[in-house]
Structures are given as C-alpha cells and as structure tokens.
mmCIF file of C-alpha atoms in Angstrom:
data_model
loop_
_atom_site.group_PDB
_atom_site.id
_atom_site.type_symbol
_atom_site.label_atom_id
_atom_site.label_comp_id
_atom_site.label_asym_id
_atom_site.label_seq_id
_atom_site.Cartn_x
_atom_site.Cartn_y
_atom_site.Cartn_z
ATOM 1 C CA UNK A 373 19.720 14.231 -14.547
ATOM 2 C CA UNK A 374 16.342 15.010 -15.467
ATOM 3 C CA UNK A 375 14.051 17.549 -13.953
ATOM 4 C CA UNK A 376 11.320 15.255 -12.130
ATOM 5 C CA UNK A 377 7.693 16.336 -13.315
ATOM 6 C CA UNK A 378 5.778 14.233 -10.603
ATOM 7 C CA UNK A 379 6.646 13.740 -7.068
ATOM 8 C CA UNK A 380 5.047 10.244 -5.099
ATOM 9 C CA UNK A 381 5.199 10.644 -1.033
ATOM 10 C CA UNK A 382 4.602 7.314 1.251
ATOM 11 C CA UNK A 383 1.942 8.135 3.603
ATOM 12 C CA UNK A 384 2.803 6.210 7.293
ATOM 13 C CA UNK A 385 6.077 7.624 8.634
ATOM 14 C CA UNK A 386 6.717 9.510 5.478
ATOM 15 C CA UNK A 387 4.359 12.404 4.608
ATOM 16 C CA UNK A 388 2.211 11.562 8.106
ATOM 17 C CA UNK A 389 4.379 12.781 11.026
ATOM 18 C CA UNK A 390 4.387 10.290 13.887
ATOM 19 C CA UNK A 391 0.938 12.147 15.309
ATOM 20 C CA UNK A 392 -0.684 10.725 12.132
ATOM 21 C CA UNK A 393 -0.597 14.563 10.541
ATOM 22 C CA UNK A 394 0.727 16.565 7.896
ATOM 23 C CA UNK A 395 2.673 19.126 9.371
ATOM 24 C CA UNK A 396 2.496 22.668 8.322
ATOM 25 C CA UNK A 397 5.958 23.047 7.496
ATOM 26 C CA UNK A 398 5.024 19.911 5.162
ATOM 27 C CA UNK A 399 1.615 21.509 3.769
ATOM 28 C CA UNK A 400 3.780 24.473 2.545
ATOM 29 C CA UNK A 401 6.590 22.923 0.813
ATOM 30 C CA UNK A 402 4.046 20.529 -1.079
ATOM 31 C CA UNK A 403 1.858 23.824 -1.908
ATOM 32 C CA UNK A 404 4.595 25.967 -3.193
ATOM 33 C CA UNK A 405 5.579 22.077 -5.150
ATOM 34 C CA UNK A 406 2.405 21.978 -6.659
ATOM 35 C CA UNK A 407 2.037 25.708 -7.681
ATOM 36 C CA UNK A 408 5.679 25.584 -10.016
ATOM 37 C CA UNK A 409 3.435 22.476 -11.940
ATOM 38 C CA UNK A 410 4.662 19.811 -9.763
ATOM 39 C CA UNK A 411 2.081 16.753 -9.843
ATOM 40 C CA UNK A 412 1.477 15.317 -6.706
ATOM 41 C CA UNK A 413 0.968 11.407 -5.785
ATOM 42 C CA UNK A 414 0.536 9.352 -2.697
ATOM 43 C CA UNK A 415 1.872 5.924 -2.423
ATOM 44 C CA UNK A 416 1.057 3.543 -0.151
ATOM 45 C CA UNK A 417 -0.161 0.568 1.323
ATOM 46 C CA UNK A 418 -3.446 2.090 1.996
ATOM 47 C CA UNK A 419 -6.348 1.091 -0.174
ATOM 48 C CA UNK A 420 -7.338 4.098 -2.568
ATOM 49 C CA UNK A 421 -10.648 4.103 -0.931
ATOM 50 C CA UNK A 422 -9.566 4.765 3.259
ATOM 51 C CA UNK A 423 -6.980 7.613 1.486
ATOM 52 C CA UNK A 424 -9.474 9.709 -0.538
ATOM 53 C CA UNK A 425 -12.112 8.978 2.541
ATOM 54 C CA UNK A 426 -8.806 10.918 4.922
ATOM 55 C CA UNK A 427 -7.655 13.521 2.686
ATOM 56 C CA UNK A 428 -9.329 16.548 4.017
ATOM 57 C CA UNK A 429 -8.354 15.196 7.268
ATOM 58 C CA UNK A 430 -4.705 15.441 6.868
ATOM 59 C CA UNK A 431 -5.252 18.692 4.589
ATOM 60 C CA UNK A 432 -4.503 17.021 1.080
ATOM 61 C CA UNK A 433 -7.570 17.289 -0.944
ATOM 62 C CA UNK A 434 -6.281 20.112 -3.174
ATOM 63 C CA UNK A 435 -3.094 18.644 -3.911
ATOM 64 C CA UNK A 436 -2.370 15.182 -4.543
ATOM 65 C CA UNK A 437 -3.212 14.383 -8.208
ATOM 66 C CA UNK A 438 -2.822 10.614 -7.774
ATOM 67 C CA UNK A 439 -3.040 7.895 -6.006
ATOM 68 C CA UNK A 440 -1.159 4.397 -5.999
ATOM 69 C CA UNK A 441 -2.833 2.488 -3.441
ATOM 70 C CA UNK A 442 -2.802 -1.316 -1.996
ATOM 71 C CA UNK A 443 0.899 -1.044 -2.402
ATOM 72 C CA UNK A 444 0.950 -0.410 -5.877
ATOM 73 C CA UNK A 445 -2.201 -2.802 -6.860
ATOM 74 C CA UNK A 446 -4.707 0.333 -7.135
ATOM 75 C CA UNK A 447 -4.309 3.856 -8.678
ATOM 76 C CA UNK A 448 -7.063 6.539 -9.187
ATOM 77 C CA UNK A 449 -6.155 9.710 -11.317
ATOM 78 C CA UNK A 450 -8.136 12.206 -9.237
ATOM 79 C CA UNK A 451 -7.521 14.738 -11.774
ATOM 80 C CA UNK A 452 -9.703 12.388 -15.082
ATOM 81 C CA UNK A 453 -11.746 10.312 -12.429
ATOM 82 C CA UNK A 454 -9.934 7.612 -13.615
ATOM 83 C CA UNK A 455 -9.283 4.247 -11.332
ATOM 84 C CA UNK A 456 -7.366 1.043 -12.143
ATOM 85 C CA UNK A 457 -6.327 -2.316 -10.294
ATOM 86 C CA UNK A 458 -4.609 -5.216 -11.379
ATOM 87 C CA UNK A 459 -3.642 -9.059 -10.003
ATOM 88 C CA UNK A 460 -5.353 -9.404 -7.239
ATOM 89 C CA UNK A 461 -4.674 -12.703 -4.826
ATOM 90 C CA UNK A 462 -7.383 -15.756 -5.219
ATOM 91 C CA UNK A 463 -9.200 -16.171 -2.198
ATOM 92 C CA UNK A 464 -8.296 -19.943 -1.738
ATOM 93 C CA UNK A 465 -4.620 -18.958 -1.812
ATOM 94 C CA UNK A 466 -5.410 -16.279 0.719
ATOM 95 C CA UNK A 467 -7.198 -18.811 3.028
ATOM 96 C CA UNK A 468 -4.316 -21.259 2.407
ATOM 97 C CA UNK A 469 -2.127 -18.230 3.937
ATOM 98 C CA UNK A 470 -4.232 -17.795 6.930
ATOM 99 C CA UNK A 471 -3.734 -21.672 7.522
ATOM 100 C CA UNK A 472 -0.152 -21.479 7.832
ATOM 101 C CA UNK A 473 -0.166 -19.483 10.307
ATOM 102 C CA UNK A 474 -2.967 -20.362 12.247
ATOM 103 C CA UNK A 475 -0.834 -21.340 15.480
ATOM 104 C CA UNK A 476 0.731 -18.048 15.742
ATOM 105 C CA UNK A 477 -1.060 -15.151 17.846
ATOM 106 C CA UNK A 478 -1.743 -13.265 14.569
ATOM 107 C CA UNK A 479 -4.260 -11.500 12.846
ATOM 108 C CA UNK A 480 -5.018 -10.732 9.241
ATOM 109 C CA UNK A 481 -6.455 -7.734 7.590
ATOM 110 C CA UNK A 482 -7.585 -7.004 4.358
ATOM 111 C CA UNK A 483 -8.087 -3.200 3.358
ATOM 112 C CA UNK A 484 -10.635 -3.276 0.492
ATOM 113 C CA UNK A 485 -13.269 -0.049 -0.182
ATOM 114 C CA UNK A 486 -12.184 1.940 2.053
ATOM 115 C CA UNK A 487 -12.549 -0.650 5.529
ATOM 116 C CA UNK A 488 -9.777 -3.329 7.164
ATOM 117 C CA UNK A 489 -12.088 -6.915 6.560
ATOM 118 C CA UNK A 490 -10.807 -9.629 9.238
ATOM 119 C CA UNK A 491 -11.631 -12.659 10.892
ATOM 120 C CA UNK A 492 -11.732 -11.948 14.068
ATOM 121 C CA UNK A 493 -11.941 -9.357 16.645
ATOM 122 C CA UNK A 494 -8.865 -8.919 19.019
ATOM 123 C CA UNK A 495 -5.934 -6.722 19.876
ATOM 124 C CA UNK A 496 -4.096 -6.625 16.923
ATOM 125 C CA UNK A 497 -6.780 -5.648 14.371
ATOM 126 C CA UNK A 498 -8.189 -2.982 16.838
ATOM 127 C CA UNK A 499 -4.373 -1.213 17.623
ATOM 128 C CA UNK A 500 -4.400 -1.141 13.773
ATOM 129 C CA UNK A 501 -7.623 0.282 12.817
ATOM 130 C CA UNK A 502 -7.003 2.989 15.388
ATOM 131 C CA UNK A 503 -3.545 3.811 14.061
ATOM 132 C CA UNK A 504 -4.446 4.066 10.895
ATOM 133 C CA UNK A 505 -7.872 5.867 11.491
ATOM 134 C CA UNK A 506 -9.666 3.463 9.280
ATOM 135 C CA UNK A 507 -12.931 1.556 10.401
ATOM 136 C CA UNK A 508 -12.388 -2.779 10.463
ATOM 137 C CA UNK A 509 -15.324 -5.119 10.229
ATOM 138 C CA UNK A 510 -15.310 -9.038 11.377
ATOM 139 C CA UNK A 511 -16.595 -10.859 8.523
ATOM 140 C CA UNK A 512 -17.022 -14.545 7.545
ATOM 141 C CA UNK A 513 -13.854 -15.170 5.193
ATOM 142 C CA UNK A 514 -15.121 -18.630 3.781
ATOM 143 C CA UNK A 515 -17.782 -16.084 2.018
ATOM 144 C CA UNK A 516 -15.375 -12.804 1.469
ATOM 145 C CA UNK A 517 -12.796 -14.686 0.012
ATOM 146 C CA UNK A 518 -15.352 -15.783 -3.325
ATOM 147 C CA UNK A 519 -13.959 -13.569 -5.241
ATOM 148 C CA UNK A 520 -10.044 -12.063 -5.278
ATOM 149 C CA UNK A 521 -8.838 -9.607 -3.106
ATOM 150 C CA UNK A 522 -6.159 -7.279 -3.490
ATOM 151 C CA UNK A 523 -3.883 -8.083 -0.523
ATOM 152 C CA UNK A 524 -4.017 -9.843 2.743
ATOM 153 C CA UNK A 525 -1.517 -8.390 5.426
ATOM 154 C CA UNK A 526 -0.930 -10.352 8.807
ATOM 155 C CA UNK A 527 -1.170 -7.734 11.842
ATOM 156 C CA UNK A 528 0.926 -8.846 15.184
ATOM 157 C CA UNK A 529 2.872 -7.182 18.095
ATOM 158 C CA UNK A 530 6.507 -6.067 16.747
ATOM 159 C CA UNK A 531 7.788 -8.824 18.818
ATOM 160 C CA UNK A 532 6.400 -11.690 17.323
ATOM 161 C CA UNK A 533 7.712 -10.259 13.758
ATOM 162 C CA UNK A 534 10.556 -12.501 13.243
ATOM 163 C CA UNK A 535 8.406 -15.540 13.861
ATOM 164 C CA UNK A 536 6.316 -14.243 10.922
ATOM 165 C CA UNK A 537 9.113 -13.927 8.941
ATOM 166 C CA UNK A 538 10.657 -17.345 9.585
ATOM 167 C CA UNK A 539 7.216 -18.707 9.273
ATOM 168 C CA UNK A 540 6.800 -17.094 5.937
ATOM 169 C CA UNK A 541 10.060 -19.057 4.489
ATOM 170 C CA UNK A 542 7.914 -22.430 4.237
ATOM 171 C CA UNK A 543 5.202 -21.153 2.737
ATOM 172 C CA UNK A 544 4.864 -22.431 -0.971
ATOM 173 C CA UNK A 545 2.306 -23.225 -3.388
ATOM 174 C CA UNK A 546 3.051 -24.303 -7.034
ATOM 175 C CA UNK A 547 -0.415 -23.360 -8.478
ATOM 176 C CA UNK A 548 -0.524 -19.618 -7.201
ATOM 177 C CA UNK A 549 1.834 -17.114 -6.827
ATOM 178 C CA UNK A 550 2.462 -14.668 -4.217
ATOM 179 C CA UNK A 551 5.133 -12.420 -2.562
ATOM 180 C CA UNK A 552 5.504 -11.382 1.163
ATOM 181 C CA UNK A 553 6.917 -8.232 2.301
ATOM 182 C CA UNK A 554 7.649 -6.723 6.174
ATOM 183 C CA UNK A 555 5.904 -3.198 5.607
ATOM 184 C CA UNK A 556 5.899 -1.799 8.958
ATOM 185 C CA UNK A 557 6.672 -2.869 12.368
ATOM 186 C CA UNK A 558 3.351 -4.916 12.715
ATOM 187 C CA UNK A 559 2.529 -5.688 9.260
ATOM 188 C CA UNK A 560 3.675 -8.617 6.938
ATOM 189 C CA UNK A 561 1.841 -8.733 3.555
ATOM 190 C CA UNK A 562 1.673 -11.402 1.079
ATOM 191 C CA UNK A 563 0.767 -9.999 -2.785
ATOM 192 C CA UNK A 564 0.932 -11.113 -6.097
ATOM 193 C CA UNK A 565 4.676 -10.503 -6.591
ATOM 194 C CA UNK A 566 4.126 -8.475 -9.914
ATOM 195 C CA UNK A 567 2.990 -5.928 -8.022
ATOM 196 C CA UNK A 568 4.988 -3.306 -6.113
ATOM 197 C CA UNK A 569 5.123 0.645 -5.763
ATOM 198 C CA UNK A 570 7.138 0.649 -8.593
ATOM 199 C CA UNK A 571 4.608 -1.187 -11.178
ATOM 200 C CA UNK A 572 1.557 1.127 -9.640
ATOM 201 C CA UNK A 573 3.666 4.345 -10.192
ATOM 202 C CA UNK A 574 4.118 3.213 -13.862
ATOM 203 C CA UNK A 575 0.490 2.143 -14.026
ATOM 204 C CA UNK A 576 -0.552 5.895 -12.685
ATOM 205 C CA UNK A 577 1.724 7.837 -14.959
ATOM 206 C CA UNK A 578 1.948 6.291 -18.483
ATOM 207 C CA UNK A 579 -1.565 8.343 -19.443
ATOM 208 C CA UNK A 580 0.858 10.987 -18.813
ATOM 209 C CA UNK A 581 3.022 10.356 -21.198
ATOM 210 C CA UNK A 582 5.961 10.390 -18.389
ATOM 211 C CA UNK A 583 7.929 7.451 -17.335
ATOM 212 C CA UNK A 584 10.151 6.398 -14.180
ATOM 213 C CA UNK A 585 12.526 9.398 -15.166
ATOM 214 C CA UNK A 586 9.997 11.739 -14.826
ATOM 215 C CA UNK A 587 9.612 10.467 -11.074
ATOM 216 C CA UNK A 588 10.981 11.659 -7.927
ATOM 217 C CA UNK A 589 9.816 9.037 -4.816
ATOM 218 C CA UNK A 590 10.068 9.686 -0.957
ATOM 219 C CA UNK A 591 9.222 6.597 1.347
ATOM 220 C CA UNK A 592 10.784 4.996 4.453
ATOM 221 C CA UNK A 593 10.206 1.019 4.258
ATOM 222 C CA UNK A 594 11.446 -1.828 2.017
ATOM 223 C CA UNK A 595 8.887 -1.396 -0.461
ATOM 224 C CA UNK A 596 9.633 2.227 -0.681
ATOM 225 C CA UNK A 597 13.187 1.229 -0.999
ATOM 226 C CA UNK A 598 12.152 -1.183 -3.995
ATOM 227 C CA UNK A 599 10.867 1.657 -5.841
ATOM 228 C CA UNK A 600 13.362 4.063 -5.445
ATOM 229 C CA UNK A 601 16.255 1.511 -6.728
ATOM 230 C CA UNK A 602 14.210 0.818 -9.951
ATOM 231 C CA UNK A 603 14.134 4.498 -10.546
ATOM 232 C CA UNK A 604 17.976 4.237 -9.604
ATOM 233 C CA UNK A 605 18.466 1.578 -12.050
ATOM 234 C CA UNK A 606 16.428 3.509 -15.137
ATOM 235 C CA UNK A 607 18.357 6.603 -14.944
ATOM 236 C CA UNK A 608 21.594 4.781 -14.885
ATOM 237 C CA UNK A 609 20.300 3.197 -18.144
ATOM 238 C CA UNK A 610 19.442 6.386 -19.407
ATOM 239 C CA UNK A 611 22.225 8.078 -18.581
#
C-alpha cells in the first residue's frame, strides 16, 4: 500500500477530546507528523471561517496545511492563501426544509463566515453555539436565504433524533436536490448530495498533484465513514 503523504483529522470527537481540546499527547504526535513532511488537514463540518477563527485556541495554527470545511463544501489551502466552495443549497429549497419540519421542537443553523445564522433564539441553538465555541446570530431568513447557502443543519435534543430522521424520509422535491445526513447526536444536515468529505478532500489536494491514495483519513461519524470507504474502494482499484 502506498505511503500516505497527507493526513485529514475530523475535528468534534476526533482530534477535539471530549473537553473540546487537543490534548498534548495529540499536539506531539501531529508535530513529530508534520516535521517527517506529513501535510496536515482538518475535516469537518465546521465552516472554514469558525476553524481558522479557533486554531490558536486548540494549538493548531502551525500545523494544519488545509482545511475542508462545511462538510466537504469549503477548502482553504492555508499554505497558497487559496479558498474554494462549490454547490451550495438555494435558499427557497432551504426554506422549503424548514417548513417540513416546522411542527417539530427543532431548530436550524446555518454556519456561514465564521457565525451559526438561525431563526430563532432557544435552547437548542444556544447548547450548540456553546459546544462548539462559535458565536450564533437570530436573523430574518426570508432575507438571508436571497442568495445560496452552503448547508442548513437542524439542531434538537438527542431524543427527538429519530423523529428527524423519520421526518426526513418524506421530504422530496423534484426541482432541487439535496441529501441529509445524522452528523452528530444533535445535528441532522441536509446538503447538496455531491458534496461530502470525500469530494472536499479531492477538491483540497488535486493542486497537489496527490490523489485519494495519497490520503490517510481519521473521523468518527457517518460522513467520516463515507470518506474513508471511498479511499477503501480506490486502493482496492489500484491495487
């Protein structure tokens, strides 16, 4: 198998221990990593912005190289100042999201520059902006939504998951497309369903001149898992 040349780390419940840190023991393995030429990437859910604005906090800022962001709709190549996105969601199709669920006790969030947008002000949006030490504002979504937005993840207490899920199943629209993904215990996101960690680790490393072979990927939730079984998948072609 092929020696890896760039190594991508999940942030939440992956690289971040459960105190929201990096531990030492973690800070040291991924400095001796990047001093044998190891290049260093975060992927995430996160939006690029909230993740560069955090890096000195969790002790990162001389190591990670790149960043896949938005789950996989977002990279910025720290090392060429170089920033991409691609197929972001329509806002009406958003909106038509939010509708479907509107008799649920839900939230929704949208992380865009660096901030968690929402609708309203309650529980669930507060629980996550403090777990995730990023700010939230309450905005007016009729006017947010004018343009696309990368994502729109619906925030609720771990119990009322499975309704989300089950709601999710009769969801449909034949003019827009969109796929919906648990990503943590709270959090059920709906994005356009060509993106994935997989298609923003490609996006980050193909000025490279590396492919999914060149990869190695660490995560701990179904997108993660995504990823990792497309790598899977090339090196079995390869090989």
């Amino acid at each position: 198998m092929k020696q890896p040349r760039i190594l991508f780390f999940d942030l939440d419940r992956t690289l971040l221990n459960s105190e929201g840190i990096v531990s030492d023991k973690t800070l040291e393995a991924l400095q001796k990593a990047h001093d044998s030429g190891y290049l260093l990437g975060l992927n995430t859910g996160r939006d690029v912005s909230s993740v560069l604005s955090l890096l000195s906090e969790w002790k990162l800022e001389n190591l990670i190289d790149v960043i896949v962001g938005t789950g996989g709709a977002e990279i910025y190549d720290r090392n060429w100042n170089r920033k991409q996105s691609a197929y972001p969601l329509k806002g009406e199709l958003i909106q038509e999201i939010i509708d479907h669920y509107s008799d649920l006790d839900v939230n929704f969030a949208i992380p865009y520059e660096g901030i968690l947008y929402t609708p309203k002000d309650d529980r669930h949006i507060q629980s996550l902006s403090k777990a995730d030490h990023v700010p939230y504002q309450v905005v007016n979504f009729d006017e947010f939504l004018h343009e696309p937005k990368p994502k729109v993840m619906i925030v609720c207490n771990p119990e009322q998951m499975e309704d989300v899920i089950q709601r999710a199943k009769t969801f449909s629209n034949q003019q827009y497309r969109s796929a919906t993904l648990k990503t943590a215990s709270i959090l059920y996101e709906y994005m356009d369903p060509r993106i994935g960690k997989p298609f923003g680790i490609q996006m980050a490393i193909e000025p490279f001149g590396l492919t999914l072979v060149d990869v190695c990927a660490f995560g701990d939730a179904d997108n993660d898992h995504d990823g990792i079984a497309q790598y899977i998948q090339t090196q079995l072609l390869i090989h």
